[in-house]
CSV table of C-alpha atoms in Angstrom, one decimal:
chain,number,residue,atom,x,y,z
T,19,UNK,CA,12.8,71.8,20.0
T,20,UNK,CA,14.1,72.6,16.5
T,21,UNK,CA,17.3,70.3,16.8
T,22,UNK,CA,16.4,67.9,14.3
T,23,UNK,CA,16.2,70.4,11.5
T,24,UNK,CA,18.9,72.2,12.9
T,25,UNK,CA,21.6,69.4,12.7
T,26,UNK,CA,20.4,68.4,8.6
T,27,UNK,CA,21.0,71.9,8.2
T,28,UNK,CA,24.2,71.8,9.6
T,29,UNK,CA,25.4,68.5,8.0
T,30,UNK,CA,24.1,70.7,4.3
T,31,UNK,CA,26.0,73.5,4.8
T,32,UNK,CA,29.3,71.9,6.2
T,33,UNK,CA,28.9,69.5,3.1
T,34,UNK,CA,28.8,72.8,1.6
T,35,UNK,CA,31.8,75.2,3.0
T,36,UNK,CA,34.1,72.5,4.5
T,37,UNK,CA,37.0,73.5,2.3
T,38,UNK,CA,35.7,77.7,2.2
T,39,UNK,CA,37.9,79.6,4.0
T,40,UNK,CA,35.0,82.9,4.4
T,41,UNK,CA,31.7,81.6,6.3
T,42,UNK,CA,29.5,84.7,6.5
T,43,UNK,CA,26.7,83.3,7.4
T,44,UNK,CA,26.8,84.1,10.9
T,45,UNK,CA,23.2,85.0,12.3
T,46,UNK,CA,21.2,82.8,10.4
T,47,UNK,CA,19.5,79.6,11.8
T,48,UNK,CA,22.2,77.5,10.6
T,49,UNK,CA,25.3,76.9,13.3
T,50,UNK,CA,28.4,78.5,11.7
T,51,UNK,CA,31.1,75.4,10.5
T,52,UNK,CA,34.2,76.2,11.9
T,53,UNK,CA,36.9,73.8,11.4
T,54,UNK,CA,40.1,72.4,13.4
T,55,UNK,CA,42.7,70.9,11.7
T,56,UNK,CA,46.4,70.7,12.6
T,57,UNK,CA,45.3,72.5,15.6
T,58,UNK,CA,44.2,75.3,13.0
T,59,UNK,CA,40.9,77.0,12.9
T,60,UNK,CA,39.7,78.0,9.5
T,61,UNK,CA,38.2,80.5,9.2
T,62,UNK,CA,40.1,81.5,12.0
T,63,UNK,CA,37.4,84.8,12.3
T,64,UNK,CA,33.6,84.4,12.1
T,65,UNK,CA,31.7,87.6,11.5
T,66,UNK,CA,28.4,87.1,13.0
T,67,UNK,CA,25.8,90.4,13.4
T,68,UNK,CA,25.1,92.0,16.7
T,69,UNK,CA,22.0,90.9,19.3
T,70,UNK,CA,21.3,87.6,17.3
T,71,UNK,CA,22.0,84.1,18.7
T,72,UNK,CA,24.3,82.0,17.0
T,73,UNK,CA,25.5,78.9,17.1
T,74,UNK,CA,29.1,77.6,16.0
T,75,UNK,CA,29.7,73.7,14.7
T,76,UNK,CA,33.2,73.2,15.6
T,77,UNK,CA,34.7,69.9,13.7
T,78,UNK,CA,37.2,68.7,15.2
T,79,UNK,CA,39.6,66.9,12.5
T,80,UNK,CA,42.5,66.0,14.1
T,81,UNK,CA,43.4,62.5,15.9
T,82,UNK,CA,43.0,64.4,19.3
T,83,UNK,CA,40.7,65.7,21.6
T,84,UNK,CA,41.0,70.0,21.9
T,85,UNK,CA,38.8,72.3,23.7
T,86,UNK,CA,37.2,75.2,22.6
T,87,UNK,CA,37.7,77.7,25.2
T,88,UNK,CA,36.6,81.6,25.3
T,89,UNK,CA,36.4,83.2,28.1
T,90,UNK,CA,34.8,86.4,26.7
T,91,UNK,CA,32.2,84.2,25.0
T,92,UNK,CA,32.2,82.4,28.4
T,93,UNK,CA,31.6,79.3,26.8
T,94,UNK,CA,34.0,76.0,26.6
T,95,UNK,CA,33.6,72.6,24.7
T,96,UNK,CA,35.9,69.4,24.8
T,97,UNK,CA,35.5,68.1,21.3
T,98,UNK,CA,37.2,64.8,21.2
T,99,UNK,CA,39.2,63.9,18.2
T,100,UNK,CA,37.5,63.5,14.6
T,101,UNK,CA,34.1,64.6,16.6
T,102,UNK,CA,31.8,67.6,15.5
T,103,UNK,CA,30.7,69.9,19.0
T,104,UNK,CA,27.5,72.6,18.5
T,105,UNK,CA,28.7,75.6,20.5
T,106,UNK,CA,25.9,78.3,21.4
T,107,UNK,CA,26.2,82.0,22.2
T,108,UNK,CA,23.7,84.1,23.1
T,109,UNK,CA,22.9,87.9,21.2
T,110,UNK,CA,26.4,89.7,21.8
T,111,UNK,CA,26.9,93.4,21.3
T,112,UNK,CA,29.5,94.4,18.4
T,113,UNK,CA,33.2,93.5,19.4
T,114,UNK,CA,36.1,90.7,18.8
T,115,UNK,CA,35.8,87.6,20.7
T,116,UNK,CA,38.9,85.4,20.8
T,117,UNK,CA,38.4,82.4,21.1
T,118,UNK,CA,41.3,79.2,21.0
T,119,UNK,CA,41.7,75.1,21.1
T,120,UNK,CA,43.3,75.4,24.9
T,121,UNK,CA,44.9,72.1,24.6
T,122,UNK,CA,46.7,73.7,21.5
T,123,UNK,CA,46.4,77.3,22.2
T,124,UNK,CA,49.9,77.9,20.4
T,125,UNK,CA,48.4,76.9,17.3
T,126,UNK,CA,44.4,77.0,17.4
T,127,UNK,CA,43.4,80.6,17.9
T,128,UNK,CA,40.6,82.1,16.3
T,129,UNK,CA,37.6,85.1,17.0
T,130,UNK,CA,34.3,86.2,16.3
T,131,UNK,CA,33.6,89.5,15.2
T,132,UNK,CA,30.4,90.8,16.6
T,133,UNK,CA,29.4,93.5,13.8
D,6,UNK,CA,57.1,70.7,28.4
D,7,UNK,CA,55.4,74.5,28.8
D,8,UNK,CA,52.3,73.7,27.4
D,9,UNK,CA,51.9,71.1,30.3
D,10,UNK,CA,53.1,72.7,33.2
D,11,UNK,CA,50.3,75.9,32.3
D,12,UNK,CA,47.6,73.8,31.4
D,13,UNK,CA,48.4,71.1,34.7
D,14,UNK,CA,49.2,74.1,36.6
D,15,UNK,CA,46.1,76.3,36.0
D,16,UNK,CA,43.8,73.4,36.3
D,17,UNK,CA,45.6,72.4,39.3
D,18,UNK,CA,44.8,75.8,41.0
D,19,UNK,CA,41.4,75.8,40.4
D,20,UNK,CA,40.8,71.7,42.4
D,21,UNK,CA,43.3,73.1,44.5
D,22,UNK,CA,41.8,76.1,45.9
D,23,UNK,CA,38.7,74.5,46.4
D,24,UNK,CA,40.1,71.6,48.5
D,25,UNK,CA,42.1,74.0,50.2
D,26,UNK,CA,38.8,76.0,51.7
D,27,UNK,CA,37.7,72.7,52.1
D,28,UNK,CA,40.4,71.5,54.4
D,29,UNK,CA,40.2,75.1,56.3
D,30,UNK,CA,36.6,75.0,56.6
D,31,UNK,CA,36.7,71.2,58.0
D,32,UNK,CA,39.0,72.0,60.0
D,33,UNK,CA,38.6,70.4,63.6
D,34,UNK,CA,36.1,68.1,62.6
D,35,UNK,CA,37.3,64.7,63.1
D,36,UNK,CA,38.6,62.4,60.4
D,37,UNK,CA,38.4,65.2,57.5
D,38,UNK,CA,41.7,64.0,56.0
D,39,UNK,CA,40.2,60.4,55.4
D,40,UNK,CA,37.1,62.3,53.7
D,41,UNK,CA,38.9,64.5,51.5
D,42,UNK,CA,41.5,61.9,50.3
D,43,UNK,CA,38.7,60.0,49.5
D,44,UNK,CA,37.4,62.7,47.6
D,45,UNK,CA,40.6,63.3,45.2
D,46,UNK,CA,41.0,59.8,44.6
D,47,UNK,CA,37.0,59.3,43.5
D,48,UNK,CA,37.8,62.6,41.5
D,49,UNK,CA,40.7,61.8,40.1
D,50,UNK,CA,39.1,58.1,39.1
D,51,UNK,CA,36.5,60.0,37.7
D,52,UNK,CA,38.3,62.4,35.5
D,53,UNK,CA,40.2,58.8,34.0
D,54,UNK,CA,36.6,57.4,32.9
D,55,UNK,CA,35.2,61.0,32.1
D,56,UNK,CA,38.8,61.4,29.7
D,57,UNK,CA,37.7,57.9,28.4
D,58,UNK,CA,34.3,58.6,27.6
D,59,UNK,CA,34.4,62.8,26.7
D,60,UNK,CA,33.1,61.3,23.1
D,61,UNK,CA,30.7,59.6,23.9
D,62,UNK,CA,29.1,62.0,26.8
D,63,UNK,CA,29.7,65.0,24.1
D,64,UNK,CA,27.2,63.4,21.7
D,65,UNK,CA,24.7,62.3,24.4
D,66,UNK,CA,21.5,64.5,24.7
D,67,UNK,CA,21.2,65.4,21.0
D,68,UNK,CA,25.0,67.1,21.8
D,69,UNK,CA,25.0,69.0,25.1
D,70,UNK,CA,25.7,65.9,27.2
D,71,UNK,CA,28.7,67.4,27.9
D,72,UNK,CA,27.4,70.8,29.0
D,73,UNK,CA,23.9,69.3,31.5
D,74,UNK,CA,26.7,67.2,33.0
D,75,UNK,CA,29.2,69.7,33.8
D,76,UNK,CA,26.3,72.1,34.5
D,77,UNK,CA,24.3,68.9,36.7
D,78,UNK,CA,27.9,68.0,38.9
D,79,UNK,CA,28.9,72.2,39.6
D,80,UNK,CA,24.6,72.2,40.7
D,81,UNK,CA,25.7,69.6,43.3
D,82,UNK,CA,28.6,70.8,44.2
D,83,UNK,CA,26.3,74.1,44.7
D,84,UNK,CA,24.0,71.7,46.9
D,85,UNK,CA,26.8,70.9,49.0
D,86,UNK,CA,28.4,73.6,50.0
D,87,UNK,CA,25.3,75.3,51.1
D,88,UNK,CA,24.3,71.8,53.0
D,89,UNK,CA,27.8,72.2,54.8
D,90,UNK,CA,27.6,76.2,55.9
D,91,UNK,CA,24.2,75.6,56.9
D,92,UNK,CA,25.0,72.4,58.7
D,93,UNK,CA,28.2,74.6,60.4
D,94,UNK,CA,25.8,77.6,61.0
D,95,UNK,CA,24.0,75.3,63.0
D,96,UNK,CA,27.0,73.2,64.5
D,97,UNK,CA,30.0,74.5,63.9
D,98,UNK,CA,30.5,77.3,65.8
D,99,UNK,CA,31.3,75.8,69.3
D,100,UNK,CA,33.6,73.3,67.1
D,101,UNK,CA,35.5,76.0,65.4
D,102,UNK,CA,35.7,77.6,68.5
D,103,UNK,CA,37.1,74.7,70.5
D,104,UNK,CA,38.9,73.1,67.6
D,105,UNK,CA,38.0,69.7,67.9
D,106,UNK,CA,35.1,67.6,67.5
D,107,UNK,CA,33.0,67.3,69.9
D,108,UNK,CA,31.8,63.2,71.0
D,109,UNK,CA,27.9,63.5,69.9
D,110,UNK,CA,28.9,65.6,66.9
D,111,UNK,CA,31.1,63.2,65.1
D,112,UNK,CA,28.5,61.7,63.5
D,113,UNK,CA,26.5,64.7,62.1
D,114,UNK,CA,30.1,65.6,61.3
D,115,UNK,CA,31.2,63.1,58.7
D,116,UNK,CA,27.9,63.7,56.9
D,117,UNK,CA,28.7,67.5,56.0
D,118,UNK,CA,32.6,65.9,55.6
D,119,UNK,CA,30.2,63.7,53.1
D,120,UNK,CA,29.0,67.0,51.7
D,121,UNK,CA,32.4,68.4,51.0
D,122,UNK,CA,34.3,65.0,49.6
D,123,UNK,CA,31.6,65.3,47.2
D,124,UNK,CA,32.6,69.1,46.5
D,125,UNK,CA,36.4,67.9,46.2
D,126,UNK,CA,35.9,64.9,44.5
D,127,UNK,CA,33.4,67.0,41.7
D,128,UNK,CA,36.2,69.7,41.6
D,129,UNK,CA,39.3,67.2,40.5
D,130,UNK,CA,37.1,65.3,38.2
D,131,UNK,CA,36.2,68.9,36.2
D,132,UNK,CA,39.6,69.8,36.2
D,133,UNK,CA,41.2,66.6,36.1
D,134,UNK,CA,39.5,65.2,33.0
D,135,UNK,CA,40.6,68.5,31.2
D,136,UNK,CA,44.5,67.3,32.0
D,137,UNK,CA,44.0,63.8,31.2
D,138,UNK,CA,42.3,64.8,27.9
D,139,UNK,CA,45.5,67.2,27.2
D,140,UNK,CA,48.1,65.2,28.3
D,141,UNK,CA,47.3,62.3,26.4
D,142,UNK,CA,47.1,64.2,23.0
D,143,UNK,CA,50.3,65.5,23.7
D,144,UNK,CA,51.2,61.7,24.2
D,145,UNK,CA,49.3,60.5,21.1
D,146,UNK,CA,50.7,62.8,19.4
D,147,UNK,CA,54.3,62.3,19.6
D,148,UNK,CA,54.6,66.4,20.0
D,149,UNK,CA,57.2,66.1,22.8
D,150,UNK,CA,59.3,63.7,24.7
D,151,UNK,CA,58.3,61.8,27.6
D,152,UNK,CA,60.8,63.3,29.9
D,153,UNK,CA,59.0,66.9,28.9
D,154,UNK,CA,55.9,66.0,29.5
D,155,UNK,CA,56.7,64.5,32.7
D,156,UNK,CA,58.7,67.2,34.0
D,157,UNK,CA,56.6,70.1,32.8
D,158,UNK,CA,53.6,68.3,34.3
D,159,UNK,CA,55.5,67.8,37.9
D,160,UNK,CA,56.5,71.3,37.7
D,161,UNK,CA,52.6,72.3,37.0
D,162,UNK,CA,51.6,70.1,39.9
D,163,UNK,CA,54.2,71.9,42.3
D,164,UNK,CA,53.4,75.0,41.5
D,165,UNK,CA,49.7,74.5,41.9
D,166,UNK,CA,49.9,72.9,44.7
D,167,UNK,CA,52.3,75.3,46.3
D,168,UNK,CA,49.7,78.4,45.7
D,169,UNK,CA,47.3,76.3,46.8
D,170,UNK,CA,48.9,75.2,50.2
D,171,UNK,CA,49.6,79.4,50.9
D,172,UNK,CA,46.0,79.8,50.1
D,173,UNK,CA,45.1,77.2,53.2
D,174,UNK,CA,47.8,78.4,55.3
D,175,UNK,CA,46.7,81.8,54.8
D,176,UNK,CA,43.3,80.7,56.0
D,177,UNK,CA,44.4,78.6,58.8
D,178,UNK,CA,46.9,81.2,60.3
D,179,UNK,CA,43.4,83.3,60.8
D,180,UNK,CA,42.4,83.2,64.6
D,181,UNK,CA,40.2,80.0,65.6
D,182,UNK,CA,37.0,82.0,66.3
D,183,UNK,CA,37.4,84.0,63.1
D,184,UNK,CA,38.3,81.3,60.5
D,185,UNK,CA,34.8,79.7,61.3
D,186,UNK,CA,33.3,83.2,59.6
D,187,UNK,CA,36.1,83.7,57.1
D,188,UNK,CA,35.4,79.6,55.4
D,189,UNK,CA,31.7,80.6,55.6
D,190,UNK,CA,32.2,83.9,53.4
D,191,UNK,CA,34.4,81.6,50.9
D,192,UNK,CA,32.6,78.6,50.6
D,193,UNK,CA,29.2,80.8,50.2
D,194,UNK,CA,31.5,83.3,47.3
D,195,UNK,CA,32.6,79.8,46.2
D,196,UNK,CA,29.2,78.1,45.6
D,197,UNK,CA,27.6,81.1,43.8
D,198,UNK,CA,30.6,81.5,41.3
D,199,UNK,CA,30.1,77.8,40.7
D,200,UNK,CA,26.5,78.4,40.6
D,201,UNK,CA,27.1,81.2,37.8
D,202,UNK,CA,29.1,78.5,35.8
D,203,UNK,CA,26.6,76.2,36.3
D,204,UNK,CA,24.3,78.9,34.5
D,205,UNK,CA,26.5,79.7,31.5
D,206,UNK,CA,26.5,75.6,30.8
D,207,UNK,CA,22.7,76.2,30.8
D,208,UNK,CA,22.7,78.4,28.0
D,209,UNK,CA,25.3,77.1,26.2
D,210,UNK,CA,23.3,73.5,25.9
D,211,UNK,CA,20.4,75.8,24.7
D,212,UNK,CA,18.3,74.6,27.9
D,213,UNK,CA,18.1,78.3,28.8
D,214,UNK,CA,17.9,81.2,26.6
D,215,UNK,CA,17.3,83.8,28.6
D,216,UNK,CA,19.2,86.9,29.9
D,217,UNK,CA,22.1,86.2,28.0
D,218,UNK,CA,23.5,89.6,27.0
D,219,UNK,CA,26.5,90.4,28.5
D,220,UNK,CA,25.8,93.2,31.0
D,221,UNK,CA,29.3,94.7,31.1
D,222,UNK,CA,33.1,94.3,30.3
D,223,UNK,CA,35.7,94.7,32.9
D,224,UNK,CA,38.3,92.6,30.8
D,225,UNK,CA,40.7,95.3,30.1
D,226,UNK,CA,40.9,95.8,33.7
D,227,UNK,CA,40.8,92.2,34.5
D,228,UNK,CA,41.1,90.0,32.3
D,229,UNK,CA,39.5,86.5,33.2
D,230,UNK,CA,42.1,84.6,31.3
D,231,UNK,CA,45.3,85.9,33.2
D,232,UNK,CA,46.0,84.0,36.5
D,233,UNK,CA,44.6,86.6,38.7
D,234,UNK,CA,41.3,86.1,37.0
D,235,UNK,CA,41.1,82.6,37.3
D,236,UNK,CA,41.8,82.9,40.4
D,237,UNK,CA,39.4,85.3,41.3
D,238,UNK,CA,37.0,83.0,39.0
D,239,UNK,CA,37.7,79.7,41.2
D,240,UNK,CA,37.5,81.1,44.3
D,241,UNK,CA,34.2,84.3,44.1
D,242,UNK,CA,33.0,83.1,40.3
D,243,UNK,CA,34.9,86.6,38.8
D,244,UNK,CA,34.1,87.4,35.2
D,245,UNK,CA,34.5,90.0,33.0
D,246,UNK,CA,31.4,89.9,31.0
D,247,UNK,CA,29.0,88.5,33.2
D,248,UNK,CA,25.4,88.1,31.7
D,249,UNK,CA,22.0,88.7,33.3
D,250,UNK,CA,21.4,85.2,34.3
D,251,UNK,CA,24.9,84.7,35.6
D,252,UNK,CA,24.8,87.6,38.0
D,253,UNK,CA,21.0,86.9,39.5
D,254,UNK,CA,21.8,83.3,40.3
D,255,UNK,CA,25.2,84.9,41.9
D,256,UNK,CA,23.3,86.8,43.9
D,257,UNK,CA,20.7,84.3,44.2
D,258,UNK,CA,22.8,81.2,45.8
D,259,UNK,CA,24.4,84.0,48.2
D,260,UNK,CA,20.6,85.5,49.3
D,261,UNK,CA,19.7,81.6,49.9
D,262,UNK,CA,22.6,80.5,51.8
D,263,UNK,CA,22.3,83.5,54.2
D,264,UNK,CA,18.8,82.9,54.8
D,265,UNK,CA,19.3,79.4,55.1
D,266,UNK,CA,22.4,79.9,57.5
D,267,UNK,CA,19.9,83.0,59.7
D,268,UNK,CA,17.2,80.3,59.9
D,269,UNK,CA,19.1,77.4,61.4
D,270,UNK,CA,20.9,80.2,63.7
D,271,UNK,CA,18.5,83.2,64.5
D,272,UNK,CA,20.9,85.1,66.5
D,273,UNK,CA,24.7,84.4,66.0
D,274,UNK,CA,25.9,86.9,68.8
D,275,UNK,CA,23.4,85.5,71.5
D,276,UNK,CA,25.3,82.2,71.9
D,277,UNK,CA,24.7,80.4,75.1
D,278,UNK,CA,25.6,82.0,78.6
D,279,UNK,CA,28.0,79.0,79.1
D,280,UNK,CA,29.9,79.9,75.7
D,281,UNK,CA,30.2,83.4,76.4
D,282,UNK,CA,32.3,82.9,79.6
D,283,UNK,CA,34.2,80.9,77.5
D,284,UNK,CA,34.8,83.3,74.9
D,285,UNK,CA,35.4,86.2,77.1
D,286,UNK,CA,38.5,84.1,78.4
């Protein structure tokens, strides 16, 4: 499989748009960075474009472990603290995802916007 | 304290559900309590390691460790459940009839009670290590006081527990002879939701990459996230957007357990002459 690539090209781009609030990337090869910090996603929405696989690098930069949890992208991750987490998702039709960090869900909520 | 009495709470429901069909469906057979106990306590040992090690297991497998081993213990559980109705399809019937076990049985007994420790003991370690994990960042970080932790965890535990009890005395207030069919419907609605769950961790490690389109939305009539949907998610594997591969291995685990259960027990109206005097009363 393509994994090897795939993480280099994660590590370039999240050297990349760590500190970039707007990560339209979405669809491409590269898995989307999405970042968690005082139980805070930013961006807090990911557009990605509708029927394409994508793939979300959640970094998980506080002390603690949080989960992310969608049920409408069915798919949940325990990312333990100051550890990164690839999260995939299969094509999607156009909509708006939530998704949140359930240990945290006051704080950490976020979407994607299928477009 | 109300973050941890919802998270404790809903993750409560979903081991407790499941050990509560358990204890229904074990019913009569002889030394289930030691069996299921035994199961908690392995689960709950196991979701203190898992908590331990969630870093570590996370980065394992080029970073879907996490996902094959949630997706490897809900195909066992999967295993087991079907191992116990068919086991019960072959057994159980005079036993559930009767109530208790009968001498010769015992043995082949305790090994489908084997089969569903292992089903409990895999259910408290998924949810478990999800609590331990919370509750100790709470902890770590200082967020709340001791006290509200505590007390909004006990209160989460009560609660679950309490809808979990109604659940079993729901099912054990059935009639004898019909309890043995209802704990066959749930266990079978049980292992293909977990076998749809199992699926979704599939293709969220990348391992599978088919059929993944969501084939409809029922969320704004049921939403999956309130607490009837998580219920209805624990106990019949209720989604709102389930996804090709989701649904055919749904159907799939319920199409092999009936088959299964038919082949072990041909004609399950035909019982013996004996047993039908008995059952005419």
């Amino acid at each position: 499989m393509t994994r090897v690539p795939f993480v280099l090209a994660s590590l370039a781009a999240l050297a990349g748009l760590a500190a970039c609030s707007k990560a339209d990337t979405g669809g491409g090869p590269a898995p989307i960075p999405l970042l968690l910090k005082d139980h805070r996603f930013s961006p807090a929405e990911i557009t990605v474009k509708a029927n394409q696989a994508f793939a979300i690098e959640v970094t998980n930069a506080d002390g603690v472990a949080d989960e992310f949890d969608s049920d409408s992208l069915k798919r949940e991750k325990v990312i333990a603290g100051g550890q990164k987490g690839v999260v995939r998702v299969g094509p999607l039709p156009p909509g708006r995802y939530p998704f949140m960090g359930e240990y945290h869900a006051k704080t950490a909520q976020g979407a994607v916007i299928v477009q | 304290m109300l973050p941890s009495l919802l998270i404790v709470f809903r993750e409560m429901i979903e081991a407790g559900l499941i050990v509560g069909i358990v204890l229904a469906a074990t019913r009569g057979v002889a030394g289930r309590g030691r069996w299921v106990a035994a199961g908690v306590a392995a689960g709950v040992l196991g979701a203190c390691l898992l908590a331990v090690f969630a870093g570590g297991l996370s980065s394992l497998f080029q970073g879907t460790g996490q996902e094959l081993f949630n997706a490897a213990i809900l195909i066992l559980a999967v295993g087991m459940l079907t191992w116990h109705n068919v086991w019960m399809a072959s057994h159980g019937r005079e036993m559930a009839r009767e109530l208790k076990a009968v001498g010769a049985e015992v043995a082949q007994g305790s090994r489908s009670l084997l089969a569903m420790a292992v089903v409990v003991g895999v259910a408290v370690l998924r949810e478990g290590s999800e609590v331990v994990l919370f509750l100790y960042g709470i902890v770590a970080q200082g967020g709340t006081t001791m006290l509200g932790l505590f007390i909004g965890g006990l209160l989460g535990v009560i609660a679950g527990a309490g809808v979990s009890l109604m659940m079993y005395l729901g099912l054990v207030s059935i009639p004898a002879h019909r309890l043995f069919t209802a704990t066959t419907g749930l266990i079978t609605l049980l292992a293909a939701g977990l076998g749809a769950q199992a699926a979704a961790y599939l293709q969220q490690a990348g391992v599978v990459d088919i059929l993944t389109t969501p084939l409809w939305d029922t969320s704004h009539l049921l939403d999956e996230g309130s607490l009837l949907g998580r219920l209805l998610k624990t106990l019949v594997g209720y989604t709102d957007r389930p996804d090709g591969l989701q649904l055919i291995v749904w159907l799939g685990v319920i199409a092999v357990m009936t088959i299964l259960m038919r082949v072990v027990n041909p004609k399950p109206h035909a019982a013996k002459p004996a047993s039908v005097a008995h059952a005419a009363e």
